[in-house]
Amino acid sequence: MSGKRICDYEAWPNGGVKPTHKTLSILAQLYDTEPCTLLDFTDFQAMTPEERISLRYLHSARDNNAGLAISQTENDIADPGGILELISGEYLRCVQCHLETVTSGTFRQREIEDLLVSLAALIKKLGCTHLGWLDVMIPVQPEETKSSRRLIDGVTYDGGLQVLFSSTRRTGPPTIIPIKVNNTPWRGSANAFISCGLDYISSFQGLYEGPEYNLPPRVLKEVEQRYDYWREECSFASLLAIAVLTPEEDPARAVGVLNLNFEQECPFGDRKELAPKQSIALLNLLDPTLQILASAIRRHNDRKCVLR
């Protein structure tokens, strides 16, 4: 597997060589990820329906132990004290290790990503078996990240969010998520960032229809197509976005967002907001990690650390 051959695969479908399913499986093992995460929206558009179905099977076959369905009521999730007890063992030691590394100013990007992997495993043990992966996003200006794809074009676009850390290894540039569209906060990661809080989206299906964002029909269709691609090919159907706040500032401000990406349309039941007990329990669970991420993002923004 030479560097030139990998470049040929990355250039497809705008040239280069189309990778076979066997090749994608091998590369996924090398990158410690799933075959679907090596491909983007343009790649899937260039595939035949039969190839998409076959690739989706490769993704689903790796995880046949779906486990129990995620908790549907607010009483099904452990109380905050119970969660704090659960993280007092192996995960807490993991958090402490990362905290010492980050505060010394010498953290590596892979260490933060490993922390997200550990956190995702813990959340799944608590019953959230449909959790796909975790992402940490930071605000960017779209014109400064030309290598990345903007989620939507042809509308008023005020800033954006882009993946900085992830529990899923990535080989291509991530999509820039808008913070505001036509002066309206964009639901999900952007809304959590602007509100310095939490935003739960049970399903993206039809989320941006209607007058709120005033999207032209062509743009709305493109957005729906991209979310269809995420739902069907990447097992990403719903989202819980939580602002990463600066703990030392008063009032605290958002410096990034932690995304919990779920494979199920309505992982917490068919509601628009999380029940209060669920929110409190999850925030208690995530609080140590959020503090670490805040330090990592601040050091990244200040250029005081080296990501390698």
Coordinates of C-alpha atoms in Angstrom, one line a residue:
M1 CA 0.0 0.0 0.0
S2 CA 2.1 2.9 -1.3
G3 CA 1.6 6.5 -0.6
K4 CA 0.8 7.1 -4.3
R5 CA -1.9 4.4 -4.2
I6 CA -3.5 5.9 -1.2
C7 CA -3.5 9.3 -2.9
D8 CA -5.2 7.6 -5.9
Y9 CA -7.9 6.4 -3.6
E10 CA -8.3 9.8 -2.0
A11 CA -8.7 11.5 -5.4
W12 CA -11.6 9.3 -6.4
P13 CA -14.3 10.1 -7.7
N14 CA -12.7 13.2 -9.3
G15 CA -10.0 11.1 -10.8
G16 CA -7.7 8.5 -9.2
V17 CA -8.7 4.9 -8.6
K18 CA -12.0 3.6 -7.1
P19 CA -11.2 1.5 -4.0
T20 CA -12.8 -1.9 -3.7
H21 CA -14.8 -3.0 -0.6
K22 CA -11.9 -5.2 0.3
T23 CA -9.5 -2.2 0.1
L24 CA -11.8 -0.1 2.3
S25 CA -12.0 -2.9 4.9
I26 CA -8.2 -3.1 5.0
L27 CA -7.8 0.7 5.3
A28 CA -10.4 0.9 8.0
Q29 CA -8.5 -1.6 10.1
L30 CA -5.3 0.4 9.5
Y31 CA -7.0 3.6 10.6
D32 CA -8.8 1.9 13.4
T33 CA -12.2 3.0 12.1
E34 CA -15.2 1.8 10.0
P35 CA -15.2 1.6 6.2
C36 CA -18.0 4.2 5.9
T37 CA -16.0 6.8 7.7
L38 CA -13.3 6.7 5.0
L39 CA -15.8 8.0 2.4
D40 CA -17.7 11.3 2.2
F41 CA -20.9 12.5 0.6
T42 CA -19.4 12.8 -2.9
D43 CA -18.0 9.3 -2.8
F44 CA -21.4 7.8 -1.9
Q45 CA -23.1 9.8 -4.6
A46 CA -20.7 8.2 -7.2
M47 CA -21.5 4.7 -6.0
T48 CA -24.3 2.4 -7.3
P49 CA -27.2 1.5 -5.0
E50 CA -25.8 -2.0 -4.8
E51 CA -22.4 -0.8 -3.7
R52 CA -24.0 1.4 -1.0
I53 CA -26.0 -1.5 0.4
S54 CA -22.9 -3.7 0.4
L55 CA -20.8 -1.1 2.2
R56 CA -23.6 -0.5 4.7
Y57 CA -23.5 -4.2 5.5
L58 CA -19.7 -4.0 6.1
H59 CA -20.5 -1.2 8.7
S60 CA -23.3 -3.0 10.4
A61 CA -21.6 -6.4 10.5
R62 CA -18.9 -5.2 12.8
D63 CA -21.4 -4.6 15.7
N64 CA -24.0 -7.3 16.0
N65 CA -24.3 -6.9 19.7
A66 CA -26.7 -3.9 19.7
G67 CA -27.6 -4.5 23.3
L68 CA -30.5 -3.0 25.1
A69 CA -32.4 -0.1 23.7
I70 CA -31.5 3.3 25.2
S71 CA -33.4 4.5 28.2
Q72 CA -36.8 5.9 27.2
T73 CA -37.8 7.6 30.5
E74 CA -36.0 10.0 32.8
N75 CA -36.1 7.5 35.6
D76 CA -34.2 4.8 33.6
I77 CA -30.9 6.7 33.7
A78 CA -28.9 6.4 36.9
D79 CA -29.1 9.3 39.4
P80 CA -26.1 11.7 39.4
G81 CA -24.6 10.1 42.5
G82 CA -24.7 6.7 40.9
I83 CA -23.0 8.0 37.8
L84 CA -20.3 9.7 39.8
E85 CA -19.7 6.4 41.5
L86 CA -19.4 4.7 38.2
I87 CA -16.7 7.1 36.9
S88 CA -14.7 6.8 40.2
G89 CA -12.8 3.8 38.9
E90 CA -11.0 3.2 35.6
Y91 CA -12.5 6.1 33.8
L92 CA -11.7 8.6 36.5
R93 CA -8.1 7.4 36.4
C94 CA -8.2 7.9 32.7
V95 CA -9.5 11.4 33.2
Q96 CA -6.9 12.3 35.7
C97 CA -4.1 11.1 33.4
H98 CA -5.4 13.3 30.6
L99 CA -5.9 16.2 32.9
E100 CA -2.2 16.1 34.0
T101 CA -1.1 15.9 30.4
V102 CA -3.3 18.8 29.2
T103 CA -2.4 21.1 32.1
S104 CA 1.3 20.6 31.4
G105 CA 0.8 21.9 27.9
T106 CA 2.2 18.9 26.1
F107 CA -0.9 16.9 25.3
R108 CA -1.2 15.0 22.0
Q109 CA -4.3 15.0 19.9
R110 CA -4.5 11.2 20.0
E111 CA -4.6 11.3 23.8
I112 CA -7.7 13.5 23.7
E113 CA -9.2 11.3 21.1
D114 CA -8.5 8.2 23.3
L115 CA -10.3 10.0 26.1
L116 CA -13.3 10.4 23.9
V117 CA -13.2 6.7 23.1
S118 CA -13.1 5.8 26.8
L119 CA -16.0 8.2 27.5
A120 CA -18.1 6.7 24.6
A121 CA -17.5 3.2 26.0
L122 CA -18.7 4.4 29.5
I123 CA -21.8 6.0 28.1
K124 CA -22.7 2.8 26.3
K125 CA -22.3 0.8 29.5
L126 CA -24.9 3.1 31.1
G127 CA -27.5 2.0 28.6
C128 CA -26.9 4.4 25.6
T129 CA -26.1 1.5 23.3
H130 CA -27.0 3.4 20.2
L131 CA -24.2 6.0 20.7
G132 CA -22.2 6.1 17.5
W133 CA -19.2 8.4 18.3
L134 CA -18.2 11.6 20.0
D135 CA -16.9 14.8 18.3
V136 CA -15.4 18.0 19.7
M137 CA -16.0 21.0 17.5
I138 CA -14.6 24.5 17.6
P139 CA -15.6 27.8 15.9
V140 CA -13.9 28.6 12.6
Q141 CA -14.3 31.1 9.8
P142 CA -15.3 29.2 6.6
E143 CA -13.0 31.3 4.4
E144 CA -10.0 30.3 6.5
T145 CA -10.6 26.5 6.0
K146 CA -10.9 26.2 2.3
S147 CA -10.0 22.5 2.4
S148 CA -13.2 21.7 4.3
R149 CA -16.7 21.5 2.8
R150 CA -19.4 23.8 4.0
L151 CA -22.7 22.2 4.8
I152 CA -24.7 24.7 2.8
D153 CA -23.9 27.3 0.2
G154 CA -26.0 30.1 -1.3
V155 CA -27.4 31.5 2.0
T156 CA -26.2 34.0 4.6
Y157 CA -23.6 32.0 6.5
D158 CA -22.3 33.5 9.8
G159 CA -19.3 31.5 11.1
G160 CA -19.0 27.8 11.5
L161 CA -17.9 24.8 13.7
Q162 CA -15.4 22.2 12.6
V163 CA -14.2 18.9 14.2
L164 CA -11.1 19.3 16.3
F165 CA -11.1 16.0 18.2
S166 CA -13.1 12.8 17.5
S167 CA -13.4 9.3 18.8
T168 CA -13.6 8.2 15.1
R169 CA -10.4 8.4 13.1
R170 CA -10.8 10.6 10.1
T171 CA -8.9 10.7 6.8
G172 CA -10.8 13.5 5.0
P173 CA -11.7 17.1 5.9
P174 CA -14.8 17.4 8.0
T175 CA -17.8 19.4 7.0
I176 CA -18.1 22.9 8.4
I177 CA -21.4 23.3 10.4
P178 CA -22.9 26.8 10.2
I179 CA -23.3 28.7 13.5
K180 CA -26.1 30.9 12.0
V181 CA -28.0 30.7 8.7
N182 CA -29.9 33.8 7.6
N183 CA -29.2 35.2 11.1
T184 CA -30.9 32.3 12.8
P185 CA -29.0 30.0 15.2
W186 CA -28.5 26.6 13.5
R187 CA -30.0 23.7 15.5
G188 CA -27.6 21.2 17.1
S189 CA -23.9 22.0 17.7
A190 CA -24.3 25.6 16.7
N191 CA -27.3 26.2 18.9
A192 CA -25.5 24.6 21.9
F193 CA -22.5 26.8 21.2
I194 CA -24.5 30.1 21.0
S195 CA -26.7 29.3 24.0
C196 CA -23.7 28.0 26.1
G197 CA -25.9 25.1 26.9
L198 CA -27.3 21.8 25.6
D199 CA -29.3 21.0 22.4
Y200 CA -30.9 17.6 21.8
I201 CA -32.1 16.7 18.3
S202 CA -34.1 13.5 18.3
S203 CA -34.1 13.4 14.4
F204 CA -32.9 15.6 11.6
Q205 CA -35.8 14.5 9.4
G206 CA -37.5 17.6 8.1
L207 CA -35.8 19.7 10.8
Y208 CA -35.0 22.7 8.5
E209 CA -38.3 22.9 6.6
G210 CA -40.5 25.9 7.2
P211 CA -40.0 29.7 7.5
E212 CA -37.5 29.8 10.4
Y213 CA -34.4 29.5 8.2
N214 CA -36.0 30.5 5.0
L215 CA -33.9 28.1 2.9
P216 CA -34.5 28.1 -0.9
P217 CA -36.0 24.8 -2.1
R218 CA -32.7 23.8 -3.9
V219 CA -30.6 24.4 -0.7
L220 CA -33.2 22.6 1.5
K221 CA -33.0 19.6 -0.8
E222 CA -29.2 19.5 -0.7
V223 CA -29.3 19.7 3.2
E224 CA -31.8 16.9 3.4
Q225 CA -29.7 14.8 1.0
R226 CA -26.7 15.3 3.2
Y227 CA -28.6 14.3 6.3
D228 CA -30.0 11.3 4.5
Y229 CA -26.4 10.3 3.8
W230 CA -25.5 10.7 7.4
R231 CA -28.5 8.7 8.6
E232 CA -28.2 5.9 6.1
E233 CA -24.5 5.5 5.5
C234 CA -22.8 6.8 8.6
S235 CA -25.4 5.6 11.2
F236 CA -25.8 9.2 12.4
A237 CA -29.5 10.0 13.0
S238 CA -29.7 12.1 16.1
L239 CA -27.5 14.4 18.2
L240 CA -26.9 15.6 21.7
A241 CA -24.7 18.7 21.6
I242 CA -23.2 20.2 24.8
A243 CA -21.3 23.4 25.0
V244 CA -17.7 23.2 26.3
L245 CA -17.4 26.2 28.7
T246 CA -14.4 28.0 30.2
P247 CA -14.6 27.2 33.9
E248 CA -12.4 30.0 35.0
E249 CA -14.4 32.9 33.5
D250 CA -17.4 34.6 35.0
P251 CA -19.7 34.3 33.2
A252 CA -18.5 31.2 31.4
R253 CA -18.4 31.3 27.7
A254 CA -18.4 28.5 25.1
V255 CA -15.1 27.6 23.4
G256 CA -16.4 24.5 21.7
V257 CA -19.0 21.8 21.6
L258 CA -19.1 18.1 22.5
N259 CA -21.3 16.1 20.2
L260 CA -22.8 12.8 21.1
N261 CA -23.8 11.2 17.7
F262 CA -26.5 8.5 17.9
E263 CA -27.3 5.8 15.5
Q264 CA -31.0 5.8 16.3
E265 CA -33.5 8.4 15.3
C266 CA -35.0 9.0 18.8
P267 CA -32.5 7.6 21.4
F268 CA -34.1 9.4 24.3
G269 CA -37.7 8.9 23.2
D270 CA -39.8 11.0 20.9
R271 CA -39.4 14.4 22.6
K272 CA -37.7 17.6 21.6
E273 CA -35.9 18.2 24.9
L274 CA -34.2 15.9 27.4
A275 CA -36.0 15.3 30.7
P276 CA -34.4 17.3 33.5
K277 CA -33.1 14.2 35.3
Q278 CA -31.5 13.0 32.2
S279 CA -29.8 16.3 31.6
I280 CA -28.4 16.5 35.1
A281 CA -27.2 12.9 35.1
L282 CA -25.4 13.3 31.7
L283 CA -23.8 16.6 32.7
N284 CA -22.6 15.1 36.0
L285 CA -21.1 12.3 34.0
L286 CA -19.5 14.6 31.4
D287 CA -18.3 17.4 33.7
P288 CA -14.7 16.1 34.2
T289 CA -14.2 15.5 30.5
L290 CA -15.7 18.9 29.6
Q291 CA -13.2 20.6 31.8
I292 CA -10.3 18.8 30.1
L293 CA -11.7 19.7 26.7
A294 CA -12.0 23.3 27.7
S295 CA -8.3 23.4 28.6
A296 CA -7.3 21.5 25.4
I297 CA -9.3 23.9 23.2
R298 CA -7.9 27.0 24.9
R299 CA -4.4 25.8 24.5
H300 CA -5.0 24.9 20.9
N301 CA -6.4 28.4 20.3
D302 CA -3.5 30.0 22.0
R303 CA -1.0 28.0 20.0
K304 CA 0.7 26.9 23.2
C305 CA 0.6 23.2 22.4
V306 CA 1.7 21.0 19.6
L307 CA -0.8 18.6 18.1
R308 CA 0.9 15.6 16.6

